[in-house]
Coordinates of C-alpha atoms in Angstrom, one line a residue:
X1 CA 16.7 42.7 -57.1
X2 CA 13.1 42.7 -55.8
X3 CA 10.5 42.7 -58.6
X4 CA 7.3 44.7 -58.4
X5 CA 4.5 42.6 -57.0
X6 CA 1.5 41.5 -59.0
X7 CA -1.8 43.4 -58.4
X8 CA -3.6 40.1 -58.4
X9 CA -3.6 38.3 -55.1
X10 CA -6.8 36.1 -55.4
X11 CA -6.3 32.3 -55.5
X12 CA -9.1 32.3 -58.2
X13 CA -9.1 34.0 -61.6
X14 CA -10.7 37.4 -61.3
X15 CA -12.5 39.7 -63.7
X16 CA -9.8 42.3 -63.3
X17 CA -7.2 39.7 -64.3
X18 CA -9.2 38.7 -67.5
X19 CA -9.8 42.3 -68.7
X20 CA -6.6 44.0 -67.8
X21 CA -4.0 41.1 -67.8
X22 CA -5.3 39.0 -70.7
X23 CA -7.4 41.3 -72.9
X24 CA -5.9 44.8 -72.7
X25 CA -2.3 44.1 -71.5
X26 CA -1.1 42.1 -74.5
X27 CA -2.9 44.4 -77.0
X28 CA 0.1 46.6 -77.7
X29 CA 2.7 44.0 -78.5
X30 CA 0.2 41.7 -80.3
X31 CA -1.1 44.5 -82.4
X32 CA 2.4 45.5 -83.3
X33 CA 3.2 41.9 -84.3
X34 CA 0.0 41.6 -86.3
X35 CA 0.8 44.8 -88.3
X36 CA 4.4 43.5 -88.9
X37 CA 3.1 40.1 -90.0
X38 CA 1.0 41.8 -92.7
X39 CA 3.0 44.8 -93.7
X40 CA 6.7 44.4 -92.9
X41 CA 7.3 42.4 -96.1
X42 CA 5.4 45.1 -98.0
X43 CA 7.8 47.7 -96.5
X44 CA 10.8 45.7 -97.7
X45 CA 9.4 45.1 -101.2
X46 CA 7.6 48.3 -102.0
X47 CA 9.3 51.0 -99.9
X48 CA 12.9 49.8 -99.6
X49 CA 12.6 48.0 -103.0
X50 CA 14.7 45.0 -101.8
X51 CA 13.1 42.4 -104.1
X52 CA 15.8 42.6 -106.8
X53 CA 18.7 42.6 -104.3
X54 CA 21.2 39.8 -104.9
X55 CA 19.1 38.7 -107.9
X56 CA 16.1 38.1 -105.7
X57 CA 18.0 36.0 -103.1
X58 CA 18.2 38.5 -100.3
X59 CA 14.5 38.5 -99.4
X60 CA 14.5 34.7 -99.9
X61 CA 17.5 33.7 -97.8
X62 CA 17.7 36.3 -95.0
X63 CA 14.3 35.5 -93.4
X64 CA 15.2 31.8 -93.3
X65 CA 18.7 32.4 -91.8
X66 CA 17.2 34.8 -89.3
X67 CA 14.7 32.3 -88.1
X68 CA 17.5 29.8 -87.5
X69 CA 18.9 32.3 -85.1
X70 CA 15.4 32.9 -83.7
X71 CA 15.0 29.1 -83.1
X72 CA 18.2 29.0 -81.1
X73 CA 17.2 31.9 -78.9
X74 CA 13.8 30.3 -78.3
X75 CA 15.5 27.2 -76.9
X76 CA 17.8 29.3 -74.7
X77 CA 14.8 31.4 -73.5
X78 CA 12.9 28.2 -72.7
X79 CA 15.7 26.9 -70.5
X80 CA 16.0 30.3 -68.8
X81 CA 12.3 30.4 -68.0
X82 CA 12.3 26.9 -66.6
X83 CA 15.3 27.8 -64.3
X84 CA 13.9 31.2 -63.2
X85 CA 12.6 31.2 -59.6
X86 CA 11.1 34.4 -58.2
X87 CA 8.1 35.3 -56.0
X88 CA 6.5 36.7 -59.1
X89 CA 6.8 33.4 -61.1
X90 CA 9.2 32.1 -63.7
X91 CA 7.7 33.6 -66.9
X92 CA 6.1 36.9 -65.7
X93 CA 9.4 38.6 -64.8
X94 CA 10.5 38.4 -68.4
X95 CA 7.4 40.3 -69.5
X96 CA 8.7 43.2 -67.5
X97 CA 12.1 43.1 -69.3
X98 CA 10.4 42.7 -72.8
X99 CA 8.4 45.9 -72.5
X100 CA 11.1 48.4 -73.4
X101 CA 13.0 46.0 -75.6
X102 CA 10.0 45.4 -78.0
X103 CA 9.5 49.1 -78.3
X104 CA 13.1 50.1 -79.2
X105 CA 13.8 47.2 -81.6
X106 CA 10.5 47.7 -83.4
X107 CA 11.4 51.3 -84.2
X108 CA 14.8 50.1 -85.5
X109 CA 13.0 47.8 -88.0
X110 CA 11.9 50.9 -90.0
X111 CA 14.6 53.4 -89.5
X112 CA 16.7 51.9 -92.2
X113 CA 19.3 54.6 -93.4
X114 CA 19.1 56.1 -96.9
X115 CA 22.4 54.5 -98.0
X116 CA 23.6 52.0 -100.6
X117 CA 22.0 48.5 -100.8
X118 CA 24.7 46.8 -98.7
X119 CA 24.2 49.1 -95.7
X120 CA 20.4 48.7 -96.1
X121 CA 20.7 44.9 -96.1
X122 CA 23.0 44.9 -93.0
X123 CA 20.6 47.2 -91.1
X124 CA 17.6 45.1 -92.1
X125 CA 19.3 41.8 -91.0
X126 CA 20.5 43.3 -87.6
X127 CA 17.2 45.1 -86.7
X128 CA 15.1 42.1 -87.8
X129 CA 17.0 39.8 -85.5
X130 CA 17.1 42.2 -82.6
X131 CA 13.3 42.4 -82.7
X132 CA 12.3 38.8 -83.5
X133 CA 15.2 36.7 -82.2
X134 CA 15.7 38.8 -79.0
X135 CA 13.0 41.2 -77.9
X136 CA 9.9 39.6 -79.2
X137 CA 11.1 36.1 -78.3
X138 CA 11.3 37.2 -74.6
X139 CA 7.8 38.7 -74.8
X140 CA 6.2 35.9 -76.8
X141 CA 7.6 33.0 -74.7
X142 CA 6.5 34.6 -71.4
X143 CA 3.2 35.8 -72.7
X144 CA 2.2 32.4 -74.2
X145 CA 2.9 30.7 -70.8
X146 CA 0.5 32.9 -68.9
X147 CA -2.6 30.8 -69.7
X148 CA -1.0 27.4 -68.9
X149 CA 0.6 28.7 -65.7
X150 CA -2.4 30.8 -64.6
X151 CA -4.6 28.0 -63.1
X152 CA -5.5 24.4 -63.3
X153 CA -9.2 25.1 -63.3
X154 CA -10.2 24.0 -66.8
X155 CA -13.2 26.4 -67.1
X156 CA -11.2 29.4 -65.9
X157 CA -8.3 28.4 -68.1
X158 CA -10.6 28.2 -71.1
X159 CA -12.0 31.6 -70.3
X160 CA -8.5 33.1 -70.2
X161 CA -7.6 31.5 -73.5
X162 CA -10.6 33.1 -75.1
X163 CA -9.8 36.5 -73.6
X164 CA -6.2 36.1 -74.7
X165 CA -7.3 35.6 -78.3
X166 CA -9.9 38.4 -78.4
X167 CA -7.1 40.9 -78.4
X168 CA -5.3 39.3 -81.4
X169 CA -8.4 38.5 -83.4
X170 CA -10.7 41.5 -82.7
X171 CA -8.6 44.5 -81.8
X172 CA -5.7 43.7 -84.1
X173 CA -8.1 42.4 -86.7
X174 CA -10.1 45.6 -86.7
X175 CA -7.1 47.8 -87.1
X176 CA -5.1 45.7 -89.5
X177 CA -8.1 44.6 -91.6
X178 CA -10.2 47.7 -91.5
X179 CA -8.3 50.9 -90.5
X180 CA -5.1 50.1 -92.3
X181 CA -6.4 49.3 -95.8
X182 CA -9.1 51.9 -95.7
X183 CA -7.4 54.8 -94.1
X184 CA -3.7 54.4 -93.3
X185 CA -2.2 52.6 -96.3
X186 CA -3.7 55.0 -98.9
X187 CA -2.3 57.9 -96.7
X188 CA 1.3 56.6 -96.4
X189 CA 1.7 54.8 -99.7
X190 CA 5.4 54.1 -100.2
X191 CA 6.5 57.2 -98.2
X192 CA 9.3 56.0 -95.9
X193 CA 9.0 58.9 -93.4
X194 CA 5.3 58.2 -92.9
X195 CA 6.0 54.5 -92.3
X196 CA 8.5 55.3 -89.7
X197 CA 6.2 57.7 -87.9
X198 CA 3.3 55.2 -87.9
X199 CA 5.3 52.3 -86.7
X200 CA 7.0 54.3 -84.0
X201 CA 3.6 55.2 -82.6
X202 CA 2.5 51.6 -82.5
X203 CA 5.8 50.5 -80.9
X204 CA 5.7 53.2 -78.1
X205 CA 2.1 52.3 -77.3
X206 CA 3.1 48.7 -76.7
X207 CA 5.3 49.7 -73.7
X208 CA 2.7 50.6 -71.0
X209 CA 0.3 47.9 -72.2
X210 CA 2.9 45.2 -71.7
X211 CA 3.6 46.5 -68.2
X212 CA -0.2 46.2 -67.6
X213 CA 0.0 42.5 -68.5
X214 CA 2.8 42.0 -66.0
X215 CA 1.0 43.6 -63.1
X216 CA -2.4 41.9 -63.7
X217 CA -1.4 38.3 -64.2
X218 CA -0.5 35.6 -61.7
X219 CA 1.2 32.2 -62.0
X220 CA -0.8 30.0 -59.7
X221 CA 0.6 26.8 -61.1
X222 CA 4.1 27.9 -60.4
X223 CA 3.2 29.0 -56.9
X224 CA 2.1 25.4 -56.0
X225 CA 5.8 24.5 -55.8
X226 CA 7.0 27.9 -54.4
X227 CA 7.9 26.5 -51.0
X228 CA 9.6 23.4 -52.2
X229 CA 13.4 23.4 -52.6
X230 CA 14.6 24.1 -56.1
X231 CA 14.7 20.8 -58.1
X232 CA 17.5 20.0 -60.5
X233 CA 16.0 20.2 -64.0
X234 CA 16.8 17.2 -66.2
X235 CA 19.2 17.9 -69.1
X236 CA 17.7 19.6 -72.1
X237 CA 18.0 16.4 -74.3
X238 CA 16.1 14.5 -71.6
X239 CA 13.4 17.1 -71.6
X240 CA 13.2 16.9 -75.3
X241 CA 12.8 13.1 -75.1
X242 CA 10.0 13.5 -72.6
X243 CA 8.2 15.9 -75.0
X244 CA 8.7 13.9 -78.2
X245 CA 7.9 10.5 -76.7
X246 CA 4.5 11.7 -75.6
X247 CA 2.0 11.2 -78.4
X248 CA -0.2 14.2 -77.5
X249 CA 2.7 16.6 -77.5
X250 CA 3.9 15.3 -80.8
X251 CA 0.4 15.6 -82.3
X252 CA 0.1 19.2 -80.9
X253 CA 3.4 20.2 -82.5
X254 CA 2.5 18.6 -85.8
X255 CA -0.9 20.4 -85.7
X256 CA 0.7 23.7 -85.0
X257 CA 3.4 23.2 -87.7
X258 CA 0.8 22.6 -90.4
X259 CA -1.5 25.3 -89.2
X260 CA 1.4 27.9 -89.1
X261 CA 2.6 27.0 -92.6
X262 CA -0.9 27.7 -94.0
X263 CA -1.7 30.9 -92.0
X264 CA 1.8 32.4 -92.5
X265 CA 1.6 32.2 -96.3
X266 CA -2.0 33.5 -96.2
X267 CA -1.0 36.5 -94.1
X268 CA 1.9 37.2 -96.4
X269 CA -0.4 37.0 -99.4
X270 CA -3.3 39.0 -98.1
X271 CA -2.2 42.5 -99.1
X272 CA -0.8 41.4 -102.5
X273 CA -3.9 39.4 -103.3
X274 CA -6.2 42.3 -102.6
X275 CA -3.9 44.8 -104.4
X276 CA -3.4 42.7 -107.6
X277 CA -5.8 39.8 -108.0
X278 CA -9.1 40.9 -106.4
X279 CA -8.8 44.7 -106.4
X280 CA -6.4 47.5 -107.1
X281 CA -3.5 48.9 -105.2
X282 CA -4.5 50.4 -101.8
X283 CA -8.0 51.0 -103.1
X284 CA -9.2 51.2 -99.5
X285 CA -12.1 48.8 -100.1
X286 CA -11.0 45.3 -101.2
X287 CA -8.8 44.3 -98.3
X288 CA -11.3 45.8 -95.8
X289 CA -14.1 43.7 -97.2
X290 CA -12.1 40.5 -97.4
X291 CA -10.8 40.9 -93.8
X292 CA -13.9 42.3 -92.1
X293 CA -16.6 40.3 -93.8
X294 CA -14.5 37.2 -93.5
X295 CA -13.7 38.1 -89.9
X296 CA -17.2 38.7 -88.7
X297 CA -17.4 35.1 -87.4
X298 CA -14.5 35.9 -85.1
X299 CA -16.6 38.4 -83.2
X300 CA -19.5 36.0 -83.0
X301 CA -17.2 33.3 -81.8
X302 CA -16.3 35.1 -78.6
X303 CA -19.7 34.1 -77.2
X304 CA -20.2 30.8 -79.0
X305 CA -17.0 28.8 -79.1
X306 CA -16.3 28.1 -75.4
X307 CA -19.9 26.9 -74.6
X308 CA -19.6 24.6 -77.6
X309 CA -16.2 23.4 -76.6
X310 CA -17.5 22.6 -73.1
X311 CA -20.4 20.7 -74.4
X312 CA -18.7 18.8 -77.3
X313 CA -15.0 19.0 -76.4
X314 CA -12.3 21.3 -77.6
X315 CA -10.9 18.7 -79.9
X316 CA -14.2 17.8 -81.6
X317 CA -15.3 21.4 -82.2
X318 CA -11.9 22.3 -83.6
X319 CA -11.8 19.2 -85.9
X320 CA -15.2 19.8 -87.5
X321 CA -14.3 23.5 -87.7
X322 CA -11.4 22.6 -90.0
X323 CA -13.8 20.8 -92.3
X324 CA -15.6 24.1 -92.9
X325 CA -12.2 25.8 -93.1
X326 CA -11.2 23.7 -96.1
X327 CA -14.6 24.1 -97.8
X328 CA -14.4 27.9 -97.5
X329 CA -10.9 28.0 -98.8
X330 CA -11.9 25.9 -101.8
X331 CA -14.7 28.3 -102.7
X332 CA -12.2 31.2 -102.7
X333 CA -9.7 29.2 -104.8
X334 CA -12.3 28.3 -107.5
X335 CA -13.4 31.9 -107.8
X336 CA -10.3 34.0 -106.9
X337 CA -11.4 37.1 -108.8
X338 CA -15.1 37.1 -107.9
X339 CA -15.5 39.4 -104.9
X340 CA -18.9 38.0 -103.8
X341 CA -17.7 34.3 -103.9
X342 CA -14.5 35.2 -102.1
X343 CA -16.4 36.9 -99.3
X344 CA -18.7 33.9 -98.9
X345 CA -15.7 31.6 -98.9
X346 CA -13.9 33.7 -96.3
X347 CA -17.0 33.9 -94.1
X348 CA -17.3 30.0 -94.1
X349 CA -13.6 29.6 -93.6
X350 CA -13.5 31.9 -90.6
X351 CA -16.4 30.1 -89.0
X352 CA -14.4 27.0 -89.3
X353 CA -11.3 28.6 -87.8
X354 CA -13.1 29.9 -84.7
X355 CA -12.4 26.9 -82.3
X356 CA -8.7 26.9 -83.3
X357 CA -8.4 30.6 -82.7
X358 CA -10.0 30.6 -79.3
X359 CA -9.3 27.3 -77.6
X360 CA -5.9 26.2 -78.9
X361 CA -3.9 27.4 -75.8
X362 CA -6.3 25.6 -73.5
X363 CA -5.8 22.4 -75.4
X364 CA -2.0 22.9 -75.3
X365 CA -2.3 23.4 -71.5
X366 CA -4.2 20.1 -71.2
X367 CA -1.3 18.4 -73.0
X368 CA 1.2 20.0 -70.5
X369 CA -0.8 18.8 -67.6
X370 CA -0.9 15.3 -69.1
X371 CA 2.8 15.4 -69.5
X372 CA 3.2 16.4 -65.8
X373 CA 0.9 13.6 -64.7
X374 CA 3.0 11.2 -66.8
X375 CA 6.5 12.3 -65.8
X376 CA 5.8 14.2 -62.5
X377 CA 7.8 17.1 -64.0
X378 CA 6.7 20.4 -65.6
X379 CA 8.8 21.6 -68.5
X380 CA 6.7 24.6 -69.6
X381 CA 9.7 26.6 -70.9
X382 CA 11.1 23.9 -73.0
X383 CA 7.6 22.9 -74.3
X384 CA 6.9 26.5 -75.2
X385 CA 10.3 27.0 -76.8
X386 CA 9.5 24.2 -79.3
X387 CA 6.1 25.8 -79.9
X388 CA 7.8 29.1 -80.6
X389 CA 10.5 27.5 -82.7
X390 CA 7.8 26.1 -85.0
X391 CA 6.2 29.5 -85.2
X392 CA 9.3 31.5 -86.0
X393 CA 10.9 28.9 -88.2
X394 CA 7.8 28.6 -90.4
X395 CA 7.4 32.4 -90.6
X396 CA 11.0 32.6 -91.9
X397 CA 10.8 29.7 -94.2
X398 CA 7.4 30.7 -95.7
X399 CA 8.5 34.3 -96.0
X400 CA 11.5 33.2 -98.0
X401 CA 9.3 30.9 -100.1
X402 CA 6.8 33.6 -100.8
X403 CA 9.4 36.2 -101.8
X404 CA 11.2 33.6 -103.9
X405 CA 7.9 32.9 -105.7
X406 CA 7.3 36.6 -106.3
X407 CA 10.9 37.1 -107.6
X408 CA 10.8 34.1 -109.9
X409 CA 7.4 35.0 -111.3
X410 CA 8.5 38.5 -112.1
X411 CA 6.9 40.7 -109.4
X412 CA 7.1 44.4 -110.2
X413 CA 7.3 46.7 -107.2
X414 CA 5.5 50.0 -107.0
X415 CA 7.3 53.3 -107.5
X416 CA 6.6 56.9 -106.5
X417 CA 6.6 60.0 -108.7
X418 CA 6.1 63.7 -108.2
X419 CA 3.6 64.0 -111.1
X420 CA 1.9 62.1 -113.9
X421 CA 4.5 63.2 -116.5
X422 CA 7.4 61.7 -114.4
X423 CA 5.4 58.5 -113.8
X424 CA 4.6 58.2 -117.6
X425 CA 8.3 58.6 -118.4
X426 CA 9.3 55.8 -116.0
X427 CA 6.6 53.5 -117.3
X428 CA 7.7 54.0 -120.9
X429 CA 11.4 53.5 -119.9
X430 CA 10.7 50.2 -118.2
X431 CA 8.0 48.9 -120.5
X432 CA 5.6 48.5 -117.6
X433 CA 1.8 49.0 -117.7
X434 CA 0.2 50.9 -114.8
X435 CA -2.6 49.1 -113.0
X436 CA -4.7 52.3 -113.1
X437 CA -4.6 55.1 -115.6
X438 CA -2.3 57.8 -114.2
X439 CA -5.0 60.4 -114.0
X440 CA -7.1 58.0 -111.9
X441 CA -4.4 57.5 -109.2
X442 CA -5.2 59.5 -106.1
X443 CA -2.0 61.4 -104.9
X444 CA -1.0 61.6 -101.3
X445 CA -1.6 64.9 -99.4
X446 CA 1.9 66.0 -100.4
X447 CA 1.1 65.3 -104.1
X448 CA 3.3 62.2 -104.4
X449 CA 1.9 59.5 -106.7
X450 CA 2.3 55.8 -105.8
X451 CA 2.1 53.8 -109.1
X452 CA 1.3 50.1 -109.1
X453 CA 1.8 47.9 -112.1
X454 CA -0.2 45.1 -113.7
X455 CA 1.5 41.9 -112.6
X456 CA 2.4 38.9 -114.8
X457 CA -0.1 36.0 -114.7
X458 CA 2.4 33.9 -112.9
X459 CA 2.7 36.4 -110.1
X460 CA -1.1 36.5 -109.6
X461 CA -1.3 32.7 -109.6
X462 CA 1.4 32.5 -106.9
X463 CA -0.3 35.1 -104.8
X464 CA -3.7 33.3 -105.1
X465 CA -2.2 30.0 -104.0
X466 CA -0.6 31.7 -101.1
X467 CA -3.7 33.4 -99.9
X468 CA -6.5 30.9 -100.6
X469 CA -5.1 27.7 -102.1
X470 CA -2.7 26.2 -99.6
X471 CA -5.1 26.3 -96.6
X472 CA -7.5 23.9 -98.4
X473 CA -4.8 21.2 -98.0
X474 CA -3.7 22.3 -94.5
X475 CA -7.3 22.3 -93.3
X476 CA -7.8 18.7 -94.3
X477 CA -4.4 17.6 -92.9
X478 CA -5.4 19.2 -89.5
X479 CA -8.7 17.2 -89.5
X480 CA -6.6 14.0 -89.8
X481 CA -4.3 15.0 -86.9
X482 CA -7.1 16.0 -84.6
X483 CA -8.8 12.6 -84.9
X484 CA -6.0 11.2 -82.7
X485 CA -5.7 14.0 -80.2
X486 CA -7.8 12.6 -77.4
X487 CA -6.0 14.2 -74.4
X488 CA -9.3 15.5 -73.0
X489 CA -10.7 12.0 -72.3
X490 CA -8.8 11.5 -69.0
X491 CA -7.5 15.0 -68.3
X492 CA -9.8 15.7 -65.3
X493 CA -8.7 12.5 -63.6
X494 CA -5.0 13.2 -64.3
X495 CA -5.3 16.7 -62.9
X496 CA -6.9 15.3 -59.7
X497 CA -4.0 12.9 -59.4
X498 CA -1.5 15.8 -59.8
X499 CA -3.3 17.7 -57.1
X500 CA -3.2 14.7 -54.8
X501 CA 0.5 14.3 -55.3
X502 CA 1.2 18.0 -54.5
X503 CA -0.9 17.8 -51.3
X504 CA 0.9 14.6 -50.3
X505 CA 4.3 16.3 -50.9
X506 CA 3.4 19.4 -49.0
X507 CA 2.1 17.3 -46.1
X508 CA 5.3 15.2 -46.0
X509 CA 7.6 18.3 -46.1
X510 CA 7.0 19.6 -42.6
X511 CA 7.4 16.1 -41.1
X512 CA 10.8 15.8 -42.9
X513 CA 11.9 19.1 -41.6
X514 CA 10.8 18.1 -38.0
X515 CA 12.8 14.8 -38.3
X516 CA 15.9 16.8 -39.4
X517 CA 15.5 19.2 -36.5
X518 CA 15.1 16.3 -34.0
X519 CA 18.2 14.6 -35.2
X520 CA 20.2 17.8 -34.8
X521 CA 19.0 18.2 -31.2
X522 CA 19.9 14.6 -30.4
X523 CA 23.4 15.2 -31.8
X524 CA 23.8 18.2 -29.5

């Protein structure tokens, strides 16, 4: 089957490639994933009310088990990508396949039938794994390889890394951090039908945008070896040995593991922290302020980070950024209910997080080039599968940990009522205390009230640690790791040696073919 050709033919990175392939193209799937990272657990706890299921064990165990499956599919996908040989590259073709799969499976996440809890649990488990372990794995693996495979030019690669992150940080951030808490969440409350409509729109929008990423990207690094005969890849275990005996790859994986643990728990805790510790449920203001004021540095960083990284080094700028990251988190943890101090802390923390957000993939690409120089073999798919395994495993584990903490601390989910009398009756029956007086709760357009409760002190403490406490420790740990990540020191020399090898191989190949042809003529 012949694949549609890329619209990019230039040997150098173009503006069209940056804007359409790396900025706009990934926007749909990344926005969808950002919304799911923040709100899917809220849908499970507050709309489907799954927290009490199996005495609190369902939402603790199912994410962890699901991520084991996800880890396996990431390994398989990594091997598939490394063995894919087409004129359009080895990763890009899978972007094409992922486009419709992401859309369909994302819709299934929310169309859980109104049935007994067993059927709901089965639907949740199947749909969750279809999306994360299958569809999004295909997209994410191929998408994340676009920067490392795009070019060996360090400056161009760094620029693509920045553009690639603008979508996640700015577009997704604006919608998830500003529009959702201010406009959308107060409108949909705990109404399941509204959730399904909203998420279906986001899922459908991802389809044409992912196709845009496919058509406006190009794998120049893969094309270097396009004319060479297919080489037999070493066995998977040998590839793993190559990865985990290289100190820079080990440091990168340790770095990403610790960073993902902290950010995952923070993302899970964001909505709960703003709803119960710092503000009131879906008040439309608190989460917006925390996310937007804290996120302003991310906008400034578009223009500042890469020039600083070029001058001082990607590692150095990232390392000192994490010092600020830990300081900002500590301020928030000391004053968790003081809005002004939390906003100051978030602002400082996000300044510190700028280098990591924008240049990580460029640093990861340097490590892949170093490994190629060292072993004369590229194992991009396997390397990225380990990266993705860390991401998905930690999301599952930390989601399970977070839900377990909520369950054990006595988290009380919201409920809906048709009027204040019905709400008052249910509160009295359960012995709960509403967060707001019932006459102060703003009903949805259809008159439905979403009632949130005052949470026990233990719940608020767990939520606070998840959102602001843990990252104090992870920030300091990352500083320690980055001290030893000195891959940039010799990377220019190593890339030059790789280029010389490739040129020598290409020059030798025609001579070898000519010798073969001559031998055949003599035989005749």
